[in-house]
Every structure is written in structure tokens, then in C-alpha cells.
CSV table of C-alpha atoms in Angstrom, one decimal:
chain,number,residue,atom,x,y,z
A,1,MET,CA,-4.5,-21.7,-30.1
A,2,PRO,CA,-7.0,-19.1,-31.3
A,3,ALA,CA,-6.1,-15.5,-31.3
A,4,MET,CA,-7.5,-13.7,-28.4
A,5,HIS,CA,-7.7,-10.1,-29.7
A,6,ALA,CA,-5.9,-8.2,-32.4
A,7,GLY,CA,-4.6,-5.7,-29.9
A,8,LEU,CA,-3.7,-8.0,-27.0
A,9,ASP,CA,-1.2,-10.8,-26.8
A,10,ASP,CA,-1.9,-14.1,-24.9
A,11,GLU,CA,0.8,-13.4,-22.3
A,12,ARG,CA,-0.8,-10.2,-21.1
A,13,LEU,CA,-4.2,-11.9,-20.8
A,14,LEU,CA,-2.8,-14.6,-18.5
A,15,VAL,CA,-3.5,-12.1,-15.7
A,16,LEU,CA,-7.1,-13.1,-16.0
A,17,ARG,CA,-6.4,-16.7,-14.9
A,18,PRO,CA,-8.3,-17.6,-11.7
A,19,ASP,CA,-6.4,-18.9,-8.6
A,20,PRO,CA,-7.4,-22.5,-8.1
A,21,ASP,CA,-6.3,-22.4,-4.4
A,22,SER,CA,-8.7,-19.5,-3.6
A,23,PRO,CA,-12.0,-20.4,-1.8
A,24,VAL,CA,-13.8,-18.1,-4.3
A,25,PRO,CA,-15.4,-20.0,-7.1
A,26,LEU,CA,-13.4,-19.9,-10.3
A,27,TYR,CA,-16.2,-18.4,-12.4
A,28,LEU,CA,-16.6,-15.5,-9.9
A,29,GLN,CA,-12.9,-14.9,-10.0
A,30,LEU,CA,-12.8,-14.9,-13.8
A,31,SER,CA,-15.9,-12.6,-14.0
A,32,GLU,CA,-14.3,-10.1,-11.6
A,33,ARG,CA,-11.0,-10.1,-13.4
A,34,ILE,CA,-12.6,-9.6,-16.8
A,35,ALA,CA,-14.6,-6.8,-15.4
A,36,ALA,CA,-11.5,-5.2,-14.0
A,37,ALA,CA,-9.7,-5.6,-17.3
A,38,ILE,CA,-12.6,-3.8,-19.1
A,39,GLN,CA,-12.4,-1.0,-16.6
A,40,ALA,CA,-8.6,-0.9,-17.1
A,41,GLY,CA,-9.0,-0.5,-20.9
A,42,PHE,CA,-8.1,-3.9,-22.2
A,43,TRP,CA,-11.2,-3.7,-24.4
A,44,HIS,CA,-13.4,-0.7,-25.2
A,45,GLY,CA,-17.1,-0.3,-26.1
A,46,ASP,CA,-18.3,-2.5,-29.0
A,47,GLU,CA,-15.0,-4.4,-29.1
A,48,PRO,CA,-15.2,-8.3,-29.0
A,49,LEU,CA,-14.2,-10.3,-26.0
A,50,PRO,CA,-12.3,-13.6,-26.3
A,51,SER,CA,-14.7,-16.5,-27.0
A,52,GLU,CA,-15.5,-19.1,-24.4
A,53,ARG,CA,-13.2,-21.6,-26.2
A,54,ALA,CA,-10.3,-19.1,-26.3
A,55,LEU,CA,-10.7,-18.4,-22.5
A,56,THR,CA,-10.8,-22.1,-21.9
A,57,ASP,CA,-7.7,-22.8,-23.9
A,58,LEU,CA,-5.6,-19.9,-22.5
A,59,LEU,CA,-6.6,-19.8,-18.9
A,60,ASP,CA,-7.0,-23.5,-18.2
A,61,VAL,CA,-10.6,-23.3,-17.1
A,62,SER,CA,-13.6,-25.3,-18.1
A,63,ARG,CA,-16.1,-24.3,-20.7
A,64,VAL,CA,-18.7,-24.1,-18.0
A,65,THR,CA,-16.5,-21.8,-15.9
A,66,ALA,CA,-16.0,-19.5,-18.9
A,67,ARG,CA,-19.7,-19.5,-19.8
A,68,LYS,CA,-20.8,-18.7,-16.2
A,69,ALA,CA,-18.3,-15.9,-15.9
A,70,LEU,CA,-19.6,-14.3,-19.1
A,71,ASP,CA,-23.2,-14.8,-18.0
A,72,LEU,CA,-22.5,-12.8,-14.9
A,73,LEU,CA,-21.0,-10.0,-16.9
A,74,CYS,CA,-24.1,-10.0,-19.2
A,75,GLU,CA,-26.3,-9.7,-16.2
A,76,ARG,CA,-24.3,-6.7,-15.0
A,77,GLY,CA,-24.7,-5.1,-18.4
A,78,LEU,CA,-20.9,-4.9,-19.0
A,79,ILE,CA,-21.1,-7.2,-22.1
A,80,SER,CA,-23.7,-8.4,-24.5
A,81,ARG,CA,-24.0,-11.4,-26.8
A,82,ARG,CA,-24.7,-11.0,-30.5
A,83,HIS,CA,-26.1,-14.0,-32.1
A,84,GLY,CA,-23.7,-15.5,-34.6
A,85,SER,CA,-21.1,-12.8,-33.9
A,86,GLY,CA,-19.7,-13.2,-30.4
A,87,THR,CA,-19.6,-11.3,-27.1
A,88,TYR,CA,-18.9,-7.6,-27.1
A,89,VAL,CA,-18.2,-5.0,-24.5
A,90,THR,CA,-21.1,-2.7,-23.8
A,91,SER,CA,-20.7,0.9,-24.7
A,92,GLN,CA,-20.8,2.9,-21.5
A,93,LEU,CA,-22.3,6.4,-21.1
A,94,GLU,CA,-19.5,8.7,-20.1
A,95,VAL,CA,-19.7,12.3,-18.9
A,96,ASP,CA,-16.7,14.6,-19.6
A,97,LEU,CA,-16.2,16.6,-16.4
A,98,GLY,CA,-13.8,19.1,-18.1
A,99,GLY,CA,-10.1,19.4,-17.9
A,100,TYR,CA,-8.1,17.3,-15.4
A,101,VAL,CA,-6.8,19.2,-12.4
A,102,PRO,CA,-4.3,17.4,-10.1
A,103,LEU,CA,-5.1,17.2,-6.4
A,104,THR,CA,-2.2,19.4,-5.5
A,105,GLU,CA,-3.5,22.2,-7.8
A,106,ARG,CA,-7.0,21.8,-6.5
A,107,LEU,CA,-5.7,22.4,-3.0
A,108,ALA,CA,-3.5,25.2,-4.1
A,109,ALA,CA,-6.5,27.0,-5.5
A,110,ARG,CA,-7.9,26.9,-2.0
A,111,GLY,CA,-4.7,28.3,-0.5
A,112,LEU,CA,-3.5,25.0,0.8
A,113,GLU,CA,-0.2,23.3,0.1
A,114,LEU,CA,0.0,19.5,-0.1
A,115,ARG,CA,3.4,18.1,1.1
A,116,PHE,CA,4.3,14.4,0.7
A,117,GLY,CA,6.2,12.5,3.3
A,118,GLN,CA,6.7,9.1,4.8
A,119,GLN,CA,7.6,7.6,1.5
A,120,LEU,CA,8.2,3.9,0.9
A,121,ALA,CA,9.5,2.8,-2.5
A,122,GLU,CA,10.2,-0.7,-3.8
A,123,VAL,CA,10.6,-2.6,-7.0
A,124,ASP,CA,8.6,-5.8,-6.9
A,125,ILE,CA,6.5,-8.2,-8.9
A,126,ALA,CA,3.3,-6.4,-10.0
A,127,GLU,CA,0.1,-7.3,-8.0
A,128,GLN,CA,-3.1,-8.3,-9.7
A,129,ASP,CA,-4.6,-4.8,-9.9
A,130,GLU,CA,-1.3,-3.3,-11.1
A,131,MET,CA,-1.0,-5.8,-13.9
A,132,LEU,CA,-4.5,-5.0,-15.0
A,133,GLN,CA,-4.4,-1.3,-14.7
A,134,LEU,CA,-0.9,-1.0,-16.3
A,135,GLN,CA,-1.6,-3.8,-18.8
A,136,LEU,CA,1.5,-5.7,-17.9
A,137,ALA,CA,2.4,-9.3,-18.5
A,138,VAL,CA,2.3,-11.8,-15.6
A,139,ASN,CA,5.4,-11.5,-13.4
A,140,ALA,CA,6.3,-8.1,-14.8
A,141,ARG,CA,7.9,-5.8,-12.2
A,142,VAL,CA,6.8,-2.4,-11.1
A,143,LEU,CA,8.1,0.5,-9.1
A,144,ARG,CA,5.6,0.9,-6.2
A,145,VAL,CA,5.5,4.0,-4.0
A,146,MET,CA,3.4,4.5,-0.9
A,147,ARG,CA,3.3,7.9,0.7
A,148,THR,CA,1.2,10.2,2.8
A,149,GLY,CA,0.3,13.8,1.9
A,150,GLY,CA,-0.2,16.4,4.6
A,151,VAL,CA,-1.8,19.8,4.8
A,152,ASP,CA,-1.0,22.1,7.8
A,153,ASP,CA,0.6,19.2,9.7
A,154,GLU,CA,-2.4,17.0,9.3
A,155,VAL,CA,-2.5,13.9,7.1
A,156,TYR,CA,-4.8,14.7,4.2
A,157,CYS,CA,-4.4,11.7,1.9
A,158,VAL,CA,-2.6,8.4,1.4
A,159,GLU,CA,-1.3,7.7,-2.1
A,160,ARG,CA,-0.1,4.4,-3.7
A,161,LEU,CA,1.3,4.6,-7.2
A,162,ALA,CA,2.9,2.1,-9.5
A,163,LEU,CA,4.7,2.3,-12.8
A,164,PRO,CA,6.5,-0.2,-15.0
A,165,ALA,CA,9.9,-0.9,-13.5
A,166,VAL,CA,11.6,-0.6,-16.9
A,167,ALA,CA,10.6,3.1,-16.9
A,168,ALA,CA,12.3,3.8,-13.5
A,169,PRO,CA,16.0,4.7,-13.0
A,170,ASP,CA,18.3,2.2,-11.5
A,171,PRO,CA,19.3,2.9,-8.8
A,172,LEU,CA,16.4,5.0,-7.7
A,173,PRO,CA,17.2,8.7,-7.2
A,174,GLU,CA,17.5,10.1,-3.7
A,175,ASN,CA,14.8,12.7,-4.5
A,176,LEU,CA,12.2,10.3,-5.9
A,177,GLN,CA,9.4,12.8,-5.6
A,178,GLU,CA,11.2,15.2,-7.9
A,179,TRP,CA,11.8,12.4,-10.4
A,180,LEU,CA,8.1,11.4,-10.3
A,181,GLN,CA,7.1,15.0,-11.1
A,182,GLY,CA,9.3,15.0,-14.1
A,183,TYR,CA,8.1,11.6,-15.2
A,184,ARG,CA,4.5,12.7,-15.0
A,185,ARG,CA,5.1,15.7,-17.3
A,186,SER,CA,4.7,13.3,-20.2
A,187,VAL,CA,1.1,12.6,-19.3
A,188,VAL,CA,-1.4,13.8,-21.9
A,189,ARG,CA,-4.6,11.9,-20.8
A,190,VAL,CA,-6.0,10.8,-17.5
A,191,ILE,CA,-8.8,8.3,-16.7
A,192,GLN,CA,-10.1,8.8,-13.1
A,193,LYS,CA,-12.5,6.8,-11.1
A,194,ILE,CA,-13.9,8.1,-7.8
A,195,THR,CA,-15.7,5.7,-5.4
A,196,ALA,CA,-16.7,5.7,-1.8
A,197,CYS,CA,-15.1,3.1,0.5
A,198,SER,CA,-14.6,2.2,4.1
A,199,PRO,CA,-11.2,2.5,5.6
A,200,THR,CA,-8.9,-0.5,6.1
A,201,SER,CA,-7.3,-0.9,9.5
A,202,ALA,CA,-4.1,0.7,8.2
A,203,LEU,CA,-6.0,3.7,6.7
A,204,LEU,CA,-8.1,4.0,9.9
A,205,ASP,CA,-4.9,4.6,11.9
A,206,VAL,CA,-3.0,6.8,9.5
A,207,LEU,CA,-5.8,8.9,7.8
A,208,CYS,CA,-8.7,8.8,10.2
A,209,LYS,CA,-7.0,8.8,13.6
A,210,GLY,CA,-8.9,5.8,14.6
A,211,GLN,CA,-12.3,7.3,13.9
A,212,GLU,CA,-14.5,5.3,11.6
A,213,GLN,CA,-15.6,7.5,8.6
A,214,ALA,CA,-16.2,7.2,4.9
A,215,LEU,CA,-13.4,7.7,2.5
A,216,LEU,CA,-13.1,8.5,-1.2
A,217,ARG,CA,-10.9,6.3,-3.3
A,218,ILE,CA,-9.5,8.1,-6.4
A,219,GLU,CA,-8.1,5.6,-9.0
A,220,GLN,CA,-6.2,7.1,-11.9
A,221,GLN,CA,-4.5,5.8,-15.1
A,222,GLU,CA,-2.1,8.3,-16.7
A,223,PHE,CA,-1.4,7.9,-20.4
A,224,ALA,CA,1.4,9.1,-22.7
A,225,HIS,CA,0.7,10.6,-26.2
A,226,ASP,CA,1.3,7.2,-27.8
A,227,GLY,CA,-1.3,5.5,-25.6
A,228,ARG,CA,1.1,3.8,-23.2
A,229,ILE,CA,-0.1,3.7,-19.6
A,230,LEU,CA,2.7,5.5,-17.7
A,231,LEU,CA,1.4,5.2,-14.2
A,232,PHE,CA,-1.5,3.9,-12.0
A,233,SER,CA,-2.3,5.6,-8.7
A,234,THR,CA,-4.8,5.2,-5.9
A,235,VAL,CA,-5.4,8.1,-3.5
A,236,TRP,CA,-7.6,7.8,-0.4
A,237,VAL,CA,-9.0,11.0,1.2
A,238,LYS,CA,-11.6,11.6,3.8
A,239,GLY,CA,-15.0,12.2,2.2
A,240,GLY,CA,-15.5,15.6,3.8
A,241,ASP,CA,-12.2,16.9,2.5
A,242,TYR,CA,-12.8,16.4,-1.2
A,243,THR,CA,-15.4,18.2,-3.3
A,244,LEU,CA,-15.8,17.9,-7.1
A,245,LEU,CA,-17.7,20.7,-8.7
A,246,THR,CA,-18.4,20.9,-12.4
A,247,GLU,CA,-20.7,22.8,-14.8
A,248,LEU,CA,-22.4,20.7,-17.5
A,249,GLN,CA,-24.0,22.2,-20.6
A,250,CYS,CA,-27.5,21.1,-21.4
């Protein structure tokens, strides 16, 4: 079997395999999973993607499926084909918005204290997005935590975070929040993605009090000094409650 990429092993790339039982066409599934893997840092700008043949051999898909998936990514501008060389990830324009400030500190600067409660923690098989964002192998386990954050007795945000189960203590400590704070002290780099979204039925009840409104979804990968991804989190906040202000030098 051909090597997929010098920095990635075949086992970790199995997370890209489409679900044959899904009603979604295989090439669409594969295209979305490769796009998510690029966003998660599996490959960076100007790095080569696996060839059509390599994708076919490893993921048990047809050559046509692999080609159509890559064609879609080319149309979206995420990858480009270089004649005689292969397929490469497109270099994306990035803007550095300055130093990272955690949400708790942003609120503290406004005189508000964010308190977390209603915590649910479990060790389970990683879900698709967790495998991609933490760059885990198929069937790897994660510690998953769901919790709400409140300000002045009002629910301000809902947070879901996941980290490799091998990094979590066994048994889990009674004060898991304190342990998480200590665990995150090793973070030296953060990649954050902020997008608008509509609330799910669960978020509508918990965060929006049943009132339909736009939310912001803040997805975040947190890295150690050696490049390992320590944690992946998603925070949902009401759009009107979160403001990002930055000064850019021209």
C-alpha cells in the first residue's frame, strides 16, 4: 500500500472513510471529511494530499468516488492540482488577531464572573469531529465534558470539550473543573474558529429560553509546546453577548 503522507499514519486516516449506510453520497461524505481534516490541521498549506489511488486503497472507495471528492475540494478552493506533481492544500490567508484571551478573562475584564455548572463527564469512543480535531485513530477514546456557564444566574454559554482519554486521570477527580484548569496550563497555542449558527432544539431550551435567535459557535484546538493537540472545545454563546474587537496595523 502506498504511503499516505510522511507525517500521518494510515490508521489515523481511516477516520476519513465514508459510511456506506448513510444516504449521503460517498463522494460528498469523503469531500466533507477531507475538508474537516484540513481545517483540523492534518495537512497545511502547500502540503500534498494522498493521491486518488492511495485514498482508494486505504478507504475502500472507488477511484471515481475519490476523484469526485477531490474535484469538489478544488471547486471550493481548498486544494489545487499541479500537473505531474499531485494535489496540494491551498495556502489560506490568515489574519492574526493578537494574543489569545480566554472567554472567562474577556468577561472578567467587563466585571463579569463566568461560573460553570451542570457538568456531565464521560469516557467514550471519539465521535467523528473529535477524531478529526484531536487527530486520533479510529475507535480511540476521549474524555468528553458538557457543561453550562452562567453569569449573574443566567446561562451565558454551553461548552463541550474533549481530550484524549489517555491524558485523563482514572478515576476522574471529584473536582474535574479544577483538574481541567491545571491541564490547560500546558497550552501554548490556540487555533480558534468562530462561526454563526442556528440553535439546535437542546440549545434553544438551555441557552435561548425557547426564543429563536442566532448563536456564535467558537471551536478551539489547544496545543502543547511539542505540537500535540491537548484539547478540542466548542462553545455556543448568544450572538449579542459576544463581541470581538481587534486593532490591525496597515
